[in-house]
Amino acid sequence: MKKQVAAAVACVLGLGHAAFSAYWALGGTGLLDTIGGSLEEWGRRREPALIAALWVIVVLKVVVAAAAPVLQSRRLPAWTRGRVPRILSWIAAVFLVLYGGLLTTGGLLIESGVLASAADADQRALAWHAYFWDPWFLLWGMAFALSLWWSRAESPDVVERSAQARDPR
């Protein structure tokens, strides 16, 4: 049960992140100022390269978000829970945890005054990253990693190796 909850949380967090990216790719400007820097500027100018990159990011976020519940499903073919999807999922989960964790830590150190920000830094964007955007990545990655960890003994490869160990014919 806990692995399904973790997978559902990971999926919702990932789809939420994807929704913001899709909104900005479609031309929305709400909360764009919380991103800051060149990305905000390019987003407001609707730079084609940024829009294309946003759509790639949307697809990646949706795929990673969907992977969490897919890996828990017993209604889908076994290959969807096999070794390759699980390895790719672990890579994604670790990336999300490291990316979100490092950026959240750095942002909180800047916000607390332990580290100095650049003189021309966008303080609003720094705060939004420290308290919202980056922790969101961290939580998504943690939920995804937990769902993978809690379901590790049920993956088809583990079940098959376990059966072979009991019957060495």
Tab-separated table of N, CA and C in Angstrom:
chain	number	residue	atom	x	y	z
A	1	MET	N	0.812	-1.206	0.000
A	1	MET	CA	0.000	0.000	0.000
A	1	MET	C	0.855	1.270	0.000
A	2	LYS	N	1.925	1.281	0.841
A	2	LYS	CA	2.747	2.484	0.926
A	2	LYS	C	3.463	2.772	-0.394
A	3	LYS	N	3.812	1.725	-1.148
A	3	LYS	CA	4.493	1.959	-2.423
A	3	LYS	C	3.553	2.611	-3.426
A	4	GLN	N	2.243	2.252	-3.378
A	4	GLN	CA	1.276	2.881	-4.276
A	4	GLN	C	1.051	4.348	-3.905
A	5	VAL	N	1.042	4.640	-2.606
A	5	VAL	CA	0.879	6.027	-2.162
A	5	VAL	C	2.082	6.850	-2.612
A	6	ALA	N	3.278	6.320	-2.397
A	6	ALA	CA	4.488	7.034	-2.823
A	6	ALA	C	4.488	7.240	-4.335
A	7	ALA	N	4.065	6.214	-5.091
A	7	ALA	CA	4.000	6.332	-6.550
A	7	ALA	C	2.978	7.385	-6.963
A	8	ALA	N	1.834	7.414	-6.291
A	8	ALA	CA	0.800	8.409	-6.611
A	8	ALA	C	1.290	9.821	-6.303
A	9	VAL	N	1.965	9.984	-5.162
A	9	VAL	CA	2.514	11.295	-4.800
A	9	VAL	C	3.552	11.727	-5.832
A	10	ALA	N	4.444	10.817	-6.216
A	10	ALA	CA	5.459	11.130	-7.224
A	10	ALA	C	4.797	11.528	-8.538
A	11	CYS	N	3.763	10.807	-8.925
A	11	CYS	CA	3.072	11.105	-10.187
A	11	CYS	C	2.422	12.494	-10.144
A	12	VAL	N	1.729	12.791	-9.055
A	12	VAL	CA	1.057	14.094	-8.925
A	12	VAL	C	2.082	15.227	-8.926
A	13	LEU	N	3.179	15.054	-8.170
A	13	LEU	CA	4.207	16.095	-8.138
A	13	LEU	C	4.833	16.294	-9.518
A	14	GLY	N	5.102	15.200	-10.219
A	14	GLY	CA	5.691	15.311	-11.557
A	14	GLY	C	4.743	15.948	-12.561
A	15	LEU	N	3.477	15.546	-12.522
A	15	LEU	CA	2.503	16.133	-13.452
A	15	LEU	C	2.270	17.613	-13.145
A	16	GLY	N	2.345	17.972	-11.865
A	16	GLY	CA	2.231	19.390	-11.506
A	16	GLY	C	3.370	20.208	-12.079
A	17	HIS	N	4.569	19.673	-11.979
A	17	HIS	CA	5.728	20.356	-12.565
A	17	HIS	C	5.569	20.465	-14.084
A	18	ALA	N	5.122	19.382	-14.698
A	18	ALA	CA	4.918	19.381	-16.151
A	18	ALA	C	3.857	20.401	-16.555
A	19	ALA	N	2.826	20.556	-15.726
A	19	ALA	CA	1.751	21.505	-16.043
A	19	ALA	C	2.276	22.939	-16.096
A	20	PHE	N	3.149	23.297	-15.140
A	20	PHE	CA	3.730	24.639	-15.188
A	20	PHE	C	4.552	24.831	-16.459
A	21	SER	N	5.356	23.847	-16.803
A	21	SER	CA	6.180	23.957	-18.015
A	21	SER	C	5.307	24.076	-19.256
A	22	ALA	N	4.229	23.297	-19.325
A	22	ALA	CA	3.320	23.363	-20.474
A	22	ALA	C	2.634	24.732	-20.532
A	23	TYR	N	2.229	25.234	-19.381
A	23	TYR	CA	1.597	26.554	-19.318
A	23	TYR	C	2.526	27.624	-19.888
A	24	TRP	N	3.793	27.583	-19.476
A	24	TRP	CA	4.744	28.565	-19.995
A	24	TRP	C	5.024	28.338	-21.483
A	25	ALA	N	5.076	27.093	-21.915
A	25	ALA	CA	5.305	26.803	-23.337
A	25	ALA	C	4.154	27.315	-24.191
A	26	LEU	N	2.954	27.307	-23.628
A	26	LEU	CA	1.775	27.794	-24.357
A	26	LEU	C	1.650	29.313	-24.328
A	27	GLY	N	2.551	29.982	-23.616
A	27	GLY	CA	2.543	31.442	-23.607
A	27	GLY	C	2.133	32.072	-22.298
A	28	GLY	N	1.805	31.277	-21.295
A	28	GLY	CA	1.448	31.822	-19.995
A	28	GLY	C	2.629	32.536	-19.363
A	29	THR	N	2.334	33.566	-18.598
A	29	THR	CA	3.414	34.329	-17.962
A	29	THR	C	3.291	34.357	-16.439
A	30	GLY	N	2.237	33.781	-15.888
A	30	GLY	CA	2.085	33.739	-14.439
A	30	GLY	C	3.242	32.990	-13.805
A	31	LEU	N	3.786	33.549	-12.750
A	31	LEU	CA	4.919	32.999	-11.999
A	31	LEU	C	6.210	32.888	-12.811
A	32	LEU	N	6.218	33.395	-14.026
A	32	LEU	CA	7.447	33.372	-14.822
A	32	LEU	C	8.534	34.202	-14.142
A	33	ASP	N	8.117	35.254	-13.434
A	33	ASP	CA	9.095	36.082	-12.730
A	33	ASP	C	9.734	35.358	-11.550
A	34	THR	N	9.191	34.203	-11.167
A	34	THR	CA	9.794	33.434	-10.072
A	34	THR	C	10.912	32.528	-10.567
A	35	ILE	N	11.074	32.436	-11.876
A	35	ILE	CA	12.162	31.644	-12.464
A	35	ILE	C	13.419	32.500	-12.556
A	36	GLY	N	13.240	33.723	-13.014
A	36	GLY	CA	14.331	34.683	-13.052
A	36	GLY	C	15.310	34.482	-14.187
A	37	GLY	N	16.247	35.415	-14.271
A	37	GLY	CA	17.356	35.347	-15.213
A	37	GLY	C	16.958	35.311	-16.674
A	38	SER	N	17.829	34.697	-17.448
A	38	SER	CA	17.645	34.615	-18.894
A	38	SER	C	16.400	33.822	-19.266
A	39	LEU	N	16.088	32.781	-18.483
A	39	LEU	CA	14.912	31.969	-18.809
A	39	LEU	C	13.634	32.798	-18.749
A	40	GLU	N	13.522	33.654	-17.757
A	40	GLU	CA	12.353	34.532	-17.670
A	40	GLU	C	12.306	35.464	-18.874
A	41	GLU	N	13.436	36.052	-19.184
A	41	GLU	CA	13.516	37.000	-20.313
A	41	GLU	C	13.155	36.303	-21.634
A	42	TRP	N	13.724	35.124	-21.869
A	42	TRP	CA	13.441	34.385	-23.101
A	42	TRP	C	11.982	33.947	-23.146
A	43	GLY	N	11.446	33.576	-22.004
A	43	GLY	CA	10.044	33.168	-21.934
A	43	GLY	C	9.115	34.312	-22.290
A	44	ARG	N	9.424	35.495	-21.821
A	44	ARG	CA	8.585	36.662	-22.136
A	44	ARG	C	8.708	37.043	-23.608
A	45	ARG	N	9.886	36.827	-24.189
A	45	ARG	CA	10.078	37.130	-25.621
A	45	ARG	C	9.619	35.976	-26.505
A	46	ARG	N	9.242	34.851	-25.895
A	46	ARG	CA	8.774	33.662	-26.624
A	46	ARG	C	9.843	33.156	-27.593
A	47	GLU	N	11.073	33.053	-27.088
A	47	GLU	CA	12.182	32.536	-27.891
A	47	GLU	C	11.844	31.120	-28.359
A	48	PRO	N	11.903	30.858	-29.664
A	48	PRO	CA	11.537	29.538	-30.193
A	48	PRO	C	12.354	28.389	-29.590
A	49	ALA	N	13.636	28.611	-29.373
A	49	ALA	CA	14.467	27.544	-28.796
A	49	ALA	C	13.993	27.202	-27.383
A	50	LEU	N	13.627	28.204	-26.610
A	50	LEU	CA	13.146	27.956	-25.253
A	50	LEU	C	11.798	27.246	-25.290
A	51	ILE	N	10.928	27.634	-26.191
A	51	ILE	CA	9.611	26.996	-26.291
A	51	ILE	C	9.782	25.520	-26.671
A	52	ALA	N	10.659	25.244	-27.622
A	52	ALA	CA	10.921	23.852	-28.008
A	52	ALA	C	11.493	23.073	-26.826
A	53	ALA	N	12.425	23.683	-26.116
A	53	ALA	CA	13.021	23.018	-24.950
A	53	ALA	C	11.964	22.761	-23.876
A	54	LEU	N	11.063	23.712	-23.688
A	54	LEU	CA	9.999	23.509	-22.703
A	54	LEU	C	9.124	22.316	-23.058
A	55	TRP	N	8.811	22.140	-24.350
A	55	TRP	CA	7.984	20.995	-24.747
A	55	TRP	C	8.724	19.674	-24.531
A	56	VAL	N	10.027	19.670	-24.753
A	56	VAL	CA	10.816	18.469	-24.464
A	56	VAL	C	10.785	18.191	-22.959
A	57	ILE	N	10.925	19.241	-22.165
A	57	ILE	CA	10.881	19.104	-20.712
A	57	ILE	C	9.521	18.599	-20.252
A	58	VAL	N	8.448	19.112	-20.855
A	58	VAL	CA	7.098	18.650	-20.510
A	58	VAL	C	6.989	17.144	-20.744
A	59	VAL	N	7.436	16.690	-21.909
A	59	VAL	CA	7.354	15.260	-22.227
A	59	VAL	C	8.172	14.435	-21.226
A	60	LEU	N	9.394	14.875	-20.928
A	60	LEU	CA	10.235	14.154	-19.965
A	60	LEU	C	9.585	14.099	-18.586
A	61	LYS	N	9.043	15.224	-18.135
A	61	LYS	CA	8.401	15.249	-16.826
A	61	LYS	C	7.188	14.315	-16.789
A	62	VAL	N	6.391	14.308	-17.843
A	62	VAL	CA	5.214	13.435	-17.886
A	62	VAL	C	5.648	11.968	-17.884
A	63	VAL	N	6.661	11.635	-18.657
A	63	VAL	CA	7.143	10.249	-18.704
A	63	VAL	C	7.649	9.810	-17.330
A	64	VAL	N	8.452	10.646	-16.681
A	64	VAL	CA	8.972	10.294	-15.363
A	64	VAL	C	7.838	10.234	-14.340
A	65	ALA	N	6.899	11.161	-14.424
A	65	ALA	CA	5.762	11.140	-13.502
A	65	ALA	C	4.941	9.868	-13.673
A	66	ALA	N	4.710	9.477	-14.922
A	66	ALA	CA	3.912	8.272	-15.194
A	66	ALA	C	4.654	6.998	-14.832
A	67	ALA	N	5.973	7.035	-14.833
A	67	ALA	CA	6.755	5.833	-14.540
A	67	ALA	C	6.476	5.298	-13.141
A	68	ALA	N	6.269	6.187	-12.186
A	68	ALA	CA	6.061	5.728	-10.803
A	68	ALA	C	4.859	4.793	-10.690
A	69	PRO	N	3.670	5.188	-11.134
A	69	PRO	CA	2.547	4.244	-11.029
A	69	PRO	C	2.639	3.079	-12.010
A	70	VAL	N	3.245	3.284	-13.163
A	70	VAL	CA	3.390	2.188	-14.129
A	70	VAL	C	4.208	1.058	-13.521
A	71	LEU	N	5.269	1.412	-12.811
A	71	LEU	CA	6.121	0.390	-12.206
A	71	LEU	C	5.415	-0.361	-11.073
A	72	GLN	N	4.325	0.175	-10.574
A	72	GLN	CA	3.564	-0.487	-9.507
A	72	GLN	C	2.400	-1.308	-10.059
A	73	SER	N	2.040	-1.112	-11.308
A	73	SER	CA	0.850	-1.742	-11.875
A	73	SER	C	1.071	-3.215	-12.183
A	74	ARG	N	0.118	-4.035	-11.800
A	74	ARG	CA	0.138	-5.460	-12.139
A	74	ARG	C	-0.736	-5.721	-13.361
A	75	ARG	N	-1.411	-4.695	-13.854
A	75	ARG	CA	-2.287	-4.843	-15.017
A	75	ARG	C	-1.547	-4.652	-16.338
A	76	LEU	N	-0.356	-4.092	-16.270
A	76	LEU	CA	0.443	-3.862	-17.475
A	76	LEU	C	1.400	-5.023	-17.674
A	77	PRO	N	1.939	-5.173	-18.896
A	77	PRO	CA	2.886	-6.270	-19.143
A	77	PRO	C	4.093	-6.201	-18.207
A	78	ALA	N	4.662	-7.362	-17.918
A	78	ALA	CA	5.781	-7.457	-16.986
A	78	ALA	C	6.989	-6.620	-17.424
A	79	TRP	N	7.181	-6.461	-18.742
A	79	TRP	CA	8.355	-5.709	-19.191
A	79	TRP	C	8.305	-4.260	-18.721
A	80	THR	N	7.104	-3.729	-18.418
A	80	THR	CA	7.019	-2.350	-17.936
A	80	THR	C	7.585	-2.201	-16.535
A	81	ARG	N	7.789	-3.337	-15.842
A	81	ARG	CA	8.377	-3.319	-14.504
A	81	ARG	C	9.746	-3.986	-14.499
A	82	GLY	N	10.288	-4.262	-15.658
A	82	GLY	CA	11.545	-5.005	-15.788
A	82	GLY	C	12.769	-4.195	-15.401
A	83	ARG	N	13.902	-4.821	-15.638
A	83	ARG	CA	15.191	-4.249	-15.232
A	83	ARG	C	15.467	-2.880	-15.872
A	84	VAL	N	15.296	-2.762	-17.193
A	84	VAL	CA	15.627	-1.494	-17.865
A	84	VAL	C	14.735	-0.349	-17.386
A	85	PRO	N	13.401	-0.518	-17.350
A	85	PRO	CA	12.586	0.583	-16.828
A	85	PRO	C	12.933	0.956	-15.382
A	86	ARG	N	13.258	-0.042	-14.571
A	86	ARG	CA	13.598	0.254	-13.174
A	86	ARG	C	14.939	0.985	-13.072
A	87	ILE	N	15.919	0.586	-13.864
A	87	ILE	CA	17.216	1.275	-13.843
A	87	ILE	C	17.043	2.723	-14.293
A	88	LEU	N	16.321	2.928	-15.382
A	88	LEU	CA	16.070	4.292	-15.859
A	88	LEU	C	15.307	5.105	-14.816
A	89	SER	N	14.376	4.469	-14.146
A	89	SER	CA	13.611	5.153	-13.102
A	89	SER	C	14.492	5.524	-11.920
A	90	TRP	N	15.386	4.627	-11.524
A	90	TRP	CA	16.317	4.946	-10.442
A	90	TRP	C	17.208	6.124	-10.836
A	91	ILE	N	17.651	6.150	-12.074
A	91	ILE	CA	18.474	7.275	-12.540
A	91	ILE	C	17.689	8.578	-12.422
A	92	ALA	N	16.441	8.557	-12.878
A	92	ALA	CA	15.603	9.751	-12.804
A	92	ALA	C	15.362	10.165	-11.353
A	93	ALA	N	15.056	9.199	-10.489
A	93	ALA	CA	14.774	9.513	-9.087
A	93	ALA	C	16.008	10.103	-8.397
A	94	VAL	N	17.163	9.501	-8.629
A	94	VAL	CA	18.399	10.011	-8.020
A	94	VAL	C	18.708	11.407	-8.556
A	95	PHE	N	18.533	11.614	-9.850
A	95	PHE	CA	18.751	12.947	-10.430
A	95	PHE	C	17.843	13.974	-9.759
A	96	LEU	N	16.551	13.648	-9.625
A	96	LEU	CA	15.611	14.588	-9.013
A	96	LEU	C	15.997	14.908	-7.569
A	97	VAL	N	16.391	13.885	-6.818
A	97	VAL	CA	16.781	14.098	-5.422
A	97	VAL	C	18.045	14.965	-5.358
A	98	LEU	N	19.042	14.638	-6.157
A	98	LEU	CA	20.291	15.420	-6.128
A	98	LEU	C	20.071	16.841	-6.620
A	99	TYR	N	19.382	16.987	-7.743
A	99	TYR	CA	19.116	18.311	-8.304
A	99	TYR	C	18.324	19.160	-7.307
A	100	GLY	N	17.205	18.614	-6.854
A	100	GLY	CA	16.377	19.356	-5.908
A	100	GLY	C	17.077	19.592	-4.583
A	101	GLY	N	17.792	18.584	-4.099
A	101	GLY	CA	18.468	18.709	-2.815
A	101	GLY	C	19.593	19.722	-2.830
A	102	LEU	N	20.429	19.654	-3.857
A	102	LEU	CA	21.557	20.592	-3.939
A	102	LEU	C	21.076	22.029	-4.137
A	103	LEU	N	20.114	22.213	-5.035
A	103	LEU	CA	19.627	23.573	-5.280
A	103	LEU	C	18.848	24.120	-4.090
A	104	THR	N	18.076	23.266	-3.422
A	104	THR	CA	17.353	23.716	-2.229
A	104	THR	C	18.350	24.113	-1.143
A	105	THR	N	19.351	23.277	-0.916
A	105	THR	CA	20.355	23.577	0.099
A	105	THR	C	21.071	24.885	-0.221
A	106	GLY	N	21.515	25.022	-1.455
A	106	GLY	CA	22.188	26.262	-1.850
A	106	GLY	C	21.291	27.475	-1.701
A	107	GLY	N	20.039	27.334	-2.142
A	107	GLY	CA	19.097	28.441	-2.029
A	107	GLY	C	18.819	28.824	-0.588
A	108	LEU	N	18.657	27.829	0.272
A	108	LEU	CA	18.397	28.116	1.686
A	108	LEU	C	19.619	28.735	2.359
A	109	LEU	N	20.813	28.325	1.943
A	109	LEU	CA	22.023	28.950	2.487
A	109	LEU	C	22.122	30.416	2.066
A	110	ILE	N	21.716	30.708	0.848
A	110	ILE	CA	21.700	32.104	0.394
A	110	ILE	C	20.619	32.885	1.125
A	111	GLU	N	19.435	32.303	1.225
A	111	GLU	CA	18.326	32.991	1.890
A	111	GLU	C	18.623	33.260	3.357
A	112	SER	N	19.361	32.381	4.012
A	112	SER	CA	19.673	32.556	5.432
A	112	SER	C	20.874	33.473	5.653
A	113	GLY	N	21.568	33.839	4.578
A	113	GLY	CA	22.712	34.730	4.694
A	113	GLY	C	24.034	34.023	4.914
A	114	VAL	N	24.032	32.707	4.967
A	114	VAL	CA	25.281	31.958	5.136
A	114	VAL	C	26.151	32.126	3.900
A	115	LEU	N	25.537	32.092	2.736
A	115	LEU	CA	26.233	32.362	1.476
A	115	LEU	C	25.699	33.668	0.896
A	116	ALA	N	26.573	34.405	0.241
A	116	ALA	CA	26.160	35.656	-0.387
A	116	ALA	C	25.703	35.378	-1.813
A	117	SER	N	24.680	36.086	-2.225
A	117	SER	CA	24.246	35.968	-3.624
A	117	SER	C	24.979	37.016	-4.445
A	118	ALA	N	24.946	36.853	-5.741
A	118	ALA	CA	25.565	37.836	-6.630
A	118	ALA	C	24.855	39.171	-6.446
A	119	ALA	N	25.585	40.241	-6.655
A	119	ALA	CA	25.030	41.581	-6.455
A	119	ALA	C	23.806	41.824	-7.335
A	120	ASP	N	23.821	41.265	-8.537
A	120	ASP	CA	22.706	41.505	-9.459
A	120	ASP	C	21.673	40.366	-9.440
A	121	ALA	N	21.723	39.505	-8.437
A	121	ALA	CA	20.815	38.358	-8.366
A	121	ALA	C	19.376	38.817	-8.169
A	122	ASP	N	18.460	38.101	-8.772
A	122	ASP	CA	17.034	38.357	-8.630
A	122	ASP	C	16.582	37.713	-7.311
A	123	GLN	N	16.423	38.527	-6.279
A	123	GLN	CA	16.106	38.014	-4.945
A	123	GLN	C	14.754	37.303	-4.894
A	124	ARG	N	13.791	37.774	-5.658
A	124	ARG	CA	12.474	37.118	-5.695
A	124	ARG	C	12.608	35.711	-6.279
A	125	ALA	N	13.317	35.593	-7.377
A	125	ALA	CA	13.493	34.284	-8.008
A	125	ALA	C	14.297	33.353	-7.088
A	126	LEU	N	15.317	33.884	-6.436
A	126	LEU	CA	16.108	33.060	-5.503
A	126	LEU	C	15.220	32.501	-4.392
A	127	ALA	N	14.370	33.332	-3.840
A	127	ALA	CA	13.481	32.889	-2.765
A	127	ALA	C	12.504	31.825	-3.274
A	128	TRP	N	11.923	32.041	-4.440
A	128	TRP	CA	10.987	31.058	-4.994
A	128	TRP	C	11.689	29.727	-5.251
A	129	HIS	N	12.901	29.781	-5.719
A	129	HIS	CA	13.643	28.531	-5.946
A	129	HIS	C	13.955	27.845	-4.612
A	130	ALA	N	14.389	28.613	-3.628
A	130	ALA	CA	14.770	28.027	-2.342
A	130	ALA	C	13.586	27.400	-1.609
A	131	TYR	N	12.424	28.034	-1.698
A	131	TYR	CA	11.276	27.591	-0.899
A	131	TYR	C	10.204	26.835	-1.679
A	132	PHE	N	10.259	26.876	-3.007
A	132	PHE	CA	9.175	26.253	-3.770
A	132	PHE	C	9.658	25.340	-4.886
A	133	TRP	N	10.261	25.921	-5.924
A	133	TRP	CA	10.600	25.123	-7.107
A	133	TRP	C	11.573	23.995	-6.810
A	134	ASP	N	12.671	24.281	-6.148
A	134	ASP	CA	13.690	23.255	-5.910
A	134	ASP	C	13.249	22.198	-4.889
A	135	PRO	N	12.588	22.602	-3.781
A	135	PRO	CA	12.071	21.550	-2.892
A	135	PRO	C	11.027	20.654	-3.573
A	136	TRP	N	10.301	21.220	-4.518
A	136	TRP	CA	9.315	20.426	-5.261
A	136	TRP	C	10.029	19.301	-6.013
A	137	PHE	N	11.141	19.602	-6.677
A	137	PHE	CA	11.937	18.557	-7.339
A	137	PHE	C	12.414	17.529	-6.323
A	138	LEU	N	12.896	17.997	-5.184
A	138	LEU	CA	13.400	17.103	-4.141
A	138	LEU	C	12.302	16.152	-3.653
A	139	LEU	N	11.135	16.694	-3.345
A	139	LEU	CA	10.032	15.852	-2.858
A	139	LEU	C	9.582	14.857	-3.920
A	140	TRP	N	9.519	15.301	-5.162
A	140	TRP	CA	9.151	14.410	-6.265
A	140	TRP	C	10.133	13.245	-6.342
A	141	GLY	N	11.414	13.570	-6.317
A	141	GLY	CA	12.435	12.531	-6.388
A	141	GLY	C	12.392	11.588	-5.199
A	142	MET	N	12.152	12.123	-4.017
A	142	MET	CA	12.090	11.277	-2.819
A	142	MET	C	10.892	10.334	-2.885
A	143	ALA	N	9.740	10.842	-3.305
A	143	ALA	CA	8.555	9.984	-3.422
A	143	ALA	C	8.789	8.895	-4.462
A	144	PHE	N	9.395	9.258	-5.577
A	144	PHE	CA	9.685	8.292	-6.644
A	144	PHE	C	10.670	7.238	-6.142
A	145	ALA	N	11.730	7.674	-5.478
A	145	ALA	CA	12.730	6.730	-4.956
A	145	ALA	C	12.109	5.789	-3.924
A	146	LEU	N	11.261	6.317	-3.053
A	146	LEU	CA	10.601	5.457	-2.066
A	146	LEU	C	9.719	4.417	-2.740
A	147	SER	N	8.974	4.836	-3.766
A	147	SER	CA	8.112	3.868	-4.459
A	147	SER	C	8.951	2.777	-5.121
A	148	LEU	N	10.093	3.156	-5.657
A	148	LEU	CA	10.988	2.166	-6.263
A	148	LEU	C	11.587	1.252	-5.197
A	149	TRP	N	12.019	1.815	-4.099
A	149	TRP	CA	12.634	1.032	-3.032
A	149	TRP	C	11.636	0.030	-2.455
A	150	TRP	N	10.436	0.506	-2.158
A	150	TRP	CA	9.439	-0.355	-1.540
A	150	TRP	C	8.915	-1.440	-2.480
A	151	SER	N	9.106	-1.269	-3.776
A	151	SER	CA	8.617	-2.273	-4.737
A	151	SER	C	9.748	-3.127	-5.311
A	152	ARG	N	10.963	-2.978	-4.803
A	152	ARG	CA	12.113	-3.659	-5.406
A	152	ARG	C	11.989	-5.178	-5.390
A	153	ALA	N	11.443	-5.758	-4.367
A	153	ALA	CA	11.347	-7.217	-4.281
A	153	ALA	C	10.291	-7.788	-5.218
A	154	GLU	N	9.435	-6.920	-5.782
A	154	GLU	CA	8.362	-7.386	-6.653
A	154	GLU	C	8.681	-7.243	-8.133
A	155	SER	N	9.816	-6.671	-8.478
A	155	SER	CA	10.110	-6.495	-9.892
A	155	SER	C	10.258	-7.867	-10.544
A	156	PRO	N	9.830	-8.010	-11.806
A	156	PRO	CA	9.868	-9.318	-12.467
A	156	PRO	C	11.237	-9.976	-12.448
A	157	ASP	N	12.311	-9.212	-12.587
A	157	ASP	CA	13.657	-9.786	-12.581
A	157	ASP	C	13.979	-10.412	-11.231
A	158	VAL	N	13.595	-9.730	-10.151
A	158	VAL	CA	13.866	-10.244	-8.808
A	158	VAL	C	13.042	-11.495	-8.563
A	159	VAL	N	11.764	-11.472	-8.966
A	159	VAL	CA	10.899	-12.631	-8.783
A	159	VAL	C	11.443	-13.822	-9.569
A	160	GLU	N	11.888	-13.577	-10.813
A	160	GLU	CA	12.430	-14.658	-11.641
A	160	GLU	C	13.710	-15.231	-11.040
A	161	ARG	N	14.638	-14.374	-10.604
A	161	ARG	CA	15.886	-14.856	-9.994
A	161	ARG	C	15.593	-15.624	-8.711
A	162	SER	N	14.615	-15.160	-7.967
A	162	SER	CA	14.240	-15.832	-6.734
A	162	SER	C	13.683	-17.226	-7.026
A	163	ALA	N	12.864	-17.331	-8.062
A	163	ALA	CA	12.310	-18.634	-8.441
A	163	ALA	C	13.419	-19.567	-8.931
A	164	GLN	N	14.380	-19.046	-9.693
A	164	GLN	CA	15.490	-19.849	-10.193
A	164	GLN	C	16.368	-20.343	-9.044
A	165	ALA	N	16.520	-19.533	-8.036
A	165	ALA	CA	17.340	-19.918	-6.880
A	165	ALA	C	16.683	-21.059	-6.117
A	166	ARG	N	15.359	-21.082	-6.073
A	166	ARG	CA	14.650	-22.162	-5.376
A	166	ARG	C	14.627	-23.443	-6.203
A	167	ASP	N	14.666	-23.320	-7.551
A	167	ASP	CA	14.586	-24.482	-8.437
A	167	ASP	C	15.734	-24.399	-9.437
A	168	PRO	N	16.923	-24.890	-9.097
A	168	PRO	CA	18.121	-24.698	-9.914
A	168	PRO	C	18.193	-25.551	-11.174
A	169	ARG	N	17.139	-26.156	-11.640
A	169	ARG	CA	17.176	-26.998	-12.846
A	169	ARG	C	17.648	-26.255	-14.007
